[in-house]
Amino acid sequence: MTRKLISSGSPFEAQIGYSRAVAVDGWVFVSGTTGYDYATMVMPEDVAEQAANALATIAKALGEAGASLDDVVQVKYILTDGNDFEACWPVLSKAFATAMPAATMIEARLMNPEMKIEIEAVAKIRA
């Protein structure tokens, strides 16, 4: 079994004890990712901007594993207010226009009140 741990540099990873992504045997499992810009630790107020930031972080982690958003086979969206989901659709549909992954949207409270969306993804690295 080959296993690669990938970090985004988020302080939460070290504090809580997890990796942004784990690549194992041709699969990449990306942890739930919120909308922080991890370079500045700034969280935009707009849910669609948060989704775009989360997808950028996910894309970077996938790239480090040898995959891309086009390789995503499953995605889970967790929103604090399900009514915000539609505002994210343009960002999400652009990111996953090629992959068209299986998807789920869940409404739940997130770790910090400023977090409006968290995105988790699974990708299969192409041979």
mmCIF file of C-alpha atoms in Angstrom:
data_model
loop_
_atom_site.group_PDB
_atom_site.id
_atom_site.type_symbol
_atom_site.label_atom_id
_atom_site.label_comp_id
_atom_site.label_asym_id
_atom_site.label_seq_id
_atom_site.Cartn_x
_atom_site.Cartn_y
_atom_site.Cartn_z
ATOM 1 C CA MET A 1 0.000 0.000 0.000
ATOM 2 C CA THR A 2 1.336 3.409 -0.967
ATOM 3 C CA ARG A 3 0.197 6.308 1.180
ATOM 4 C CA LYS A 4 0.928 10.036 0.843
ATOM 5 C CA LEU A 5 -0.234 12.660 3.333
ATOM 6 C CA ILE A 6 -0.950 16.117 1.899
ATOM 7 C CA SER A 7 -1.212 19.338 3.921
ATOM 8 C CA SER A 8 -2.694 22.692 2.939
ATOM 9 C CA GLY A 9 -0.804 24.473 5.691
ATOM 10 C CA SER A 10 -3.997 25.067 7.655
ATOM 11 C CA PRO A 11 -3.309 25.414 11.376
ATOM 12 C CA PHE A 12 -6.377 23.229 11.991
ATOM 13 C CA GLU A 13 -4.596 20.203 10.515
ATOM 14 C CA ALA A 14 -1.888 20.204 13.191
ATOM 15 C CA GLN A 15 -4.247 21.264 15.999
ATOM 16 C CA ILE A 16 -6.830 18.578 15.286
ATOM 17 C CA GLY A 17 -4.562 15.890 13.809
ATOM 18 C CA TYR A 18 -5.594 15.311 10.207
ATOM 19 C CA SER A 19 -4.326 15.718 6.649
ATOM 20 C CA ARG A 20 -5.956 17.875 3.986
ATOM 21 C CA ALA A 21 -5.817 14.816 1.768
ATOM 22 C CA VAL A 22 -4.571 11.255 1.834
ATOM 23 C CA ALA A 23 -3.558 9.535 -1.396
ATOM 24 C CA VAL A 24 -3.594 5.771 -1.156
ATOM 25 C CA ASP A 25 -3.459 3.114 -3.876
ATOM 26 C CA GLY A 26 -4.661 5.394 -6.675
ATOM 27 C CA TRP A 27 -7.361 7.124 -4.651
ATOM 28 C CA VAL A 28 -7.319 10.588 -3.098
ATOM 29 C CA PHE A 29 -9.515 11.348 -0.103
ATOM 30 C CA VAL A 30 -9.809 15.081 0.559
ATOM 31 C CA SER A 31 -10.945 16.165 4.016
ATOM 32 C CA GLY A 32 -13.823 18.543 4.496
ATOM 33 C CA THR A 33 -12.466 21.889 3.322
ATOM 34 C CA THR A 34 -13.904 25.264 4.259
ATOM 35 C CA GLY A 35 -13.572 28.599 2.497
ATOM 36 C CA TYR A 36 -10.505 30.015 4.198
ATOM 37 C CA ASP A 37 -7.738 31.426 2.076
ATOM 38 C CA TYR A 38 -5.076 29.444 3.917
ATOM 39 C CA ALA A 39 -2.311 31.876 2.903
ATOM 40 C CA THR A 40 -4.030 34.721 4.770
ATOM 41 C CA MET A 41 -6.506 32.800 6.987
ATOM 42 C CA VAL A 42 -9.221 35.158 5.744
ATOM 43 C CA MET A 43 -12.758 33.815 5.354
ATOM 44 C CA PRO A 44 -14.960 35.690 2.865
ATOM 45 C CA GLU A 45 -18.540 36.411 3.945
ATOM 46 C CA ASP A 46 -20.098 35.284 0.657
ATOM 47 C CA VAL A 47 -20.947 31.570 0.501
ATOM 48 C CA ALA A 48 -20.056 31.299 -3.204
ATOM 49 C CA GLU A 49 -16.645 32.867 -2.522
ATOM 50 C CA GLN A 50 -16.163 30.399 0.311
ATOM 51 C CA ALA A 51 -17.028 27.559 -2.081
ATOM 52 C CA ALA A 52 -14.524 28.892 -4.641
ATOM 53 C CA ASN A 53 -11.777 29.075 -1.992
ATOM 54 C CA ALA A 54 -12.577 25.553 -0.775
ATOM 55 C CA LEU A 55 -12.414 24.223 -4.339
ATOM 56 C CA ALA A 56 -9.079 25.966 -4.926
ATOM 57 C CA THR A 57 -7.671 24.300 -1.801
ATOM 58 C CA ILE A 58 -9.088 20.941 -2.902
ATOM 59 C CA ALA A 59 -7.659 21.372 -6.423
ATOM 60 C CA LYS A 60 -4.220 22.123 -4.975
ATOM 61 C CA ALA A 61 -4.317 19.030 -2.753
ATOM 62 C CA LEU A 62 -5.475 16.871 -5.658
ATOM 63 C CA GLY A 63 -2.666 18.257 -7.810
ATOM 64 C CA GLU A 64 -0.094 17.264 -5.188
ATOM 65 C CA ALA A 65 -1.504 13.740 -5.363
ATOM 66 C CA GLY A 66 -1.372 13.607 -9.167
ATOM 67 C CA ALA A 67 -5.086 14.215 -9.754
ATOM 68 C CA SER A 68 -7.392 17.133 -10.516
ATOM 69 C CA LEU A 69 -10.990 18.229 -10.040
ATOM 70 C CA ASP A 70 -11.720 16.332 -13.272
ATOM 71 C CA ASP A 71 -10.861 13.092 -11.423
ATOM 72 C CA VAL A 72 -13.346 13.595 -8.572
ATOM 73 C CA VAL A 73 -15.842 10.740 -8.328
ATOM 74 C CA GLN A 74 -17.690 11.823 -5.190
ATOM 75 C CA VAL A 75 -18.256 15.161 -3.507
ATOM 76 C CA LYS A 76 -20.105 16.125 -0.332
ATOM 77 C CA TYR A 77 -21.296 19.647 0.384
ATOM 78 C CA ILE A 78 -22.061 20.616 3.962
ATOM 79 C CA LEU A 79 -23.797 23.967 4.408
ATOM 80 C CA THR A 80 -24.932 25.703 7.557
ATOM 81 C CA ASP A 81 -28.009 26.934 5.659
ATOM 82 C CA GLY A 82 -29.315 24.733 2.874
ATOM 83 C CA ASN A 83 -30.921 27.804 1.314
ATOM 84 C CA ASP A 84 -27.391 29.019 0.430
ATOM 85 C CA PHE A 85 -26.711 26.009 -1.799
ATOM 86 C CA GLU A 86 -28.200 27.473 -4.972
ATOM 87 C CA ALA A 87 -25.882 30.511 -4.732
ATOM 88 C CA CYS A 88 -22.950 28.061 -5.007
ATOM 89 C CA TRP A 89 -24.205 26.219 -8.079
ATOM 90 C CA PRO A 90 -22.370 28.334 -10.688
ATOM 91 C CA VAL A 91 -19.028 27.804 -8.905
ATOM 92 C CA LEU A 92 -19.668 24.095 -8.331
ATOM 93 C CA SER A 93 -20.936 23.349 -11.832
ATOM 94 C CA LYS A 94 -17.912 25.070 -13.374
ATOM 95 C CA ALA A 95 -15.491 23.118 -11.144
ATOM 96 C CA PHE A 96 -17.139 19.758 -11.831
ATOM 97 C CA ALA A 97 -18.352 20.218 -15.426
ATOM 98 C CA THR A 98 -16.058 17.421 -16.617
ATOM 99 C CA ALA A 99 -16.076 15.068 -13.607
ATOM 100 C CA MET A 100 -19.826 15.178 -12.889
ATOM 101 C CA PRO A 101 -19.239 13.319 -9.575
ATOM 102 C CA ALA A 102 -21.816 11.666 -7.377
ATOM 103 C CA ALA A 103 -22.841 14.378 -4.901
ATOM 104 C CA THR A 104 -24.610 14.938 -1.608
ATOM 105 C CA MET A 105 -25.641 18.164 0.134
ATOM 106 C CA ILE A 106 -26.080 18.143 3.911
ATOM 107 C CA GLU A 107 -27.172 20.949 6.229
ATOM 108 C CA ALA A 108 -25.255 21.022 9.514
ATOM 109 C CA ARG A 109 -23.521 23.346 11.927
ATOM 110 C CA LEU A 110 -19.823 23.829 11.142
ATOM 111 C CA MET A 111 -16.893 24.414 13.507
ATOM 112 C CA ASN A 112 -16.883 28.235 13.392
ATOM 113 C CA PRO A 113 -19.839 30.571 12.824
ATOM 114 C CA GLU A 114 -18.199 32.297 9.817
ATOM 115 C CA MET A 115 -18.000 28.980 7.960
ATOM 116 C CA LYS A 116 -20.948 28.606 5.580
ATOM 117 C CA ILE A 117 -19.826 25.658 3.440
ATOM 118 C CA GLU A 118 -17.466 22.716 3.737
ATOM 119 C CA ILE A 119 -16.610 20.469 0.795
ATOM 120 C CA GLU A 120 -15.224 16.930 0.920
ATOM 121 C CA ALA A 121 -14.089 15.023 -2.179
ATOM 122 C CA VAL A 122 -12.852 11.626 -3.342
ATOM 123 C CA ALA A 123 -10.888 11.266 -6.586
ATOM 124 C CA LYS A 124 -9.435 8.377 -8.564
ATOM 125 C CA ILE A 125 -5.983 9.066 -10.010
ATOM 126 C CA ARG A 126 -5.934 8.225 -13.708
ATOM 127 C CA ALA A 127 -3.404 5.591 -14.792
#
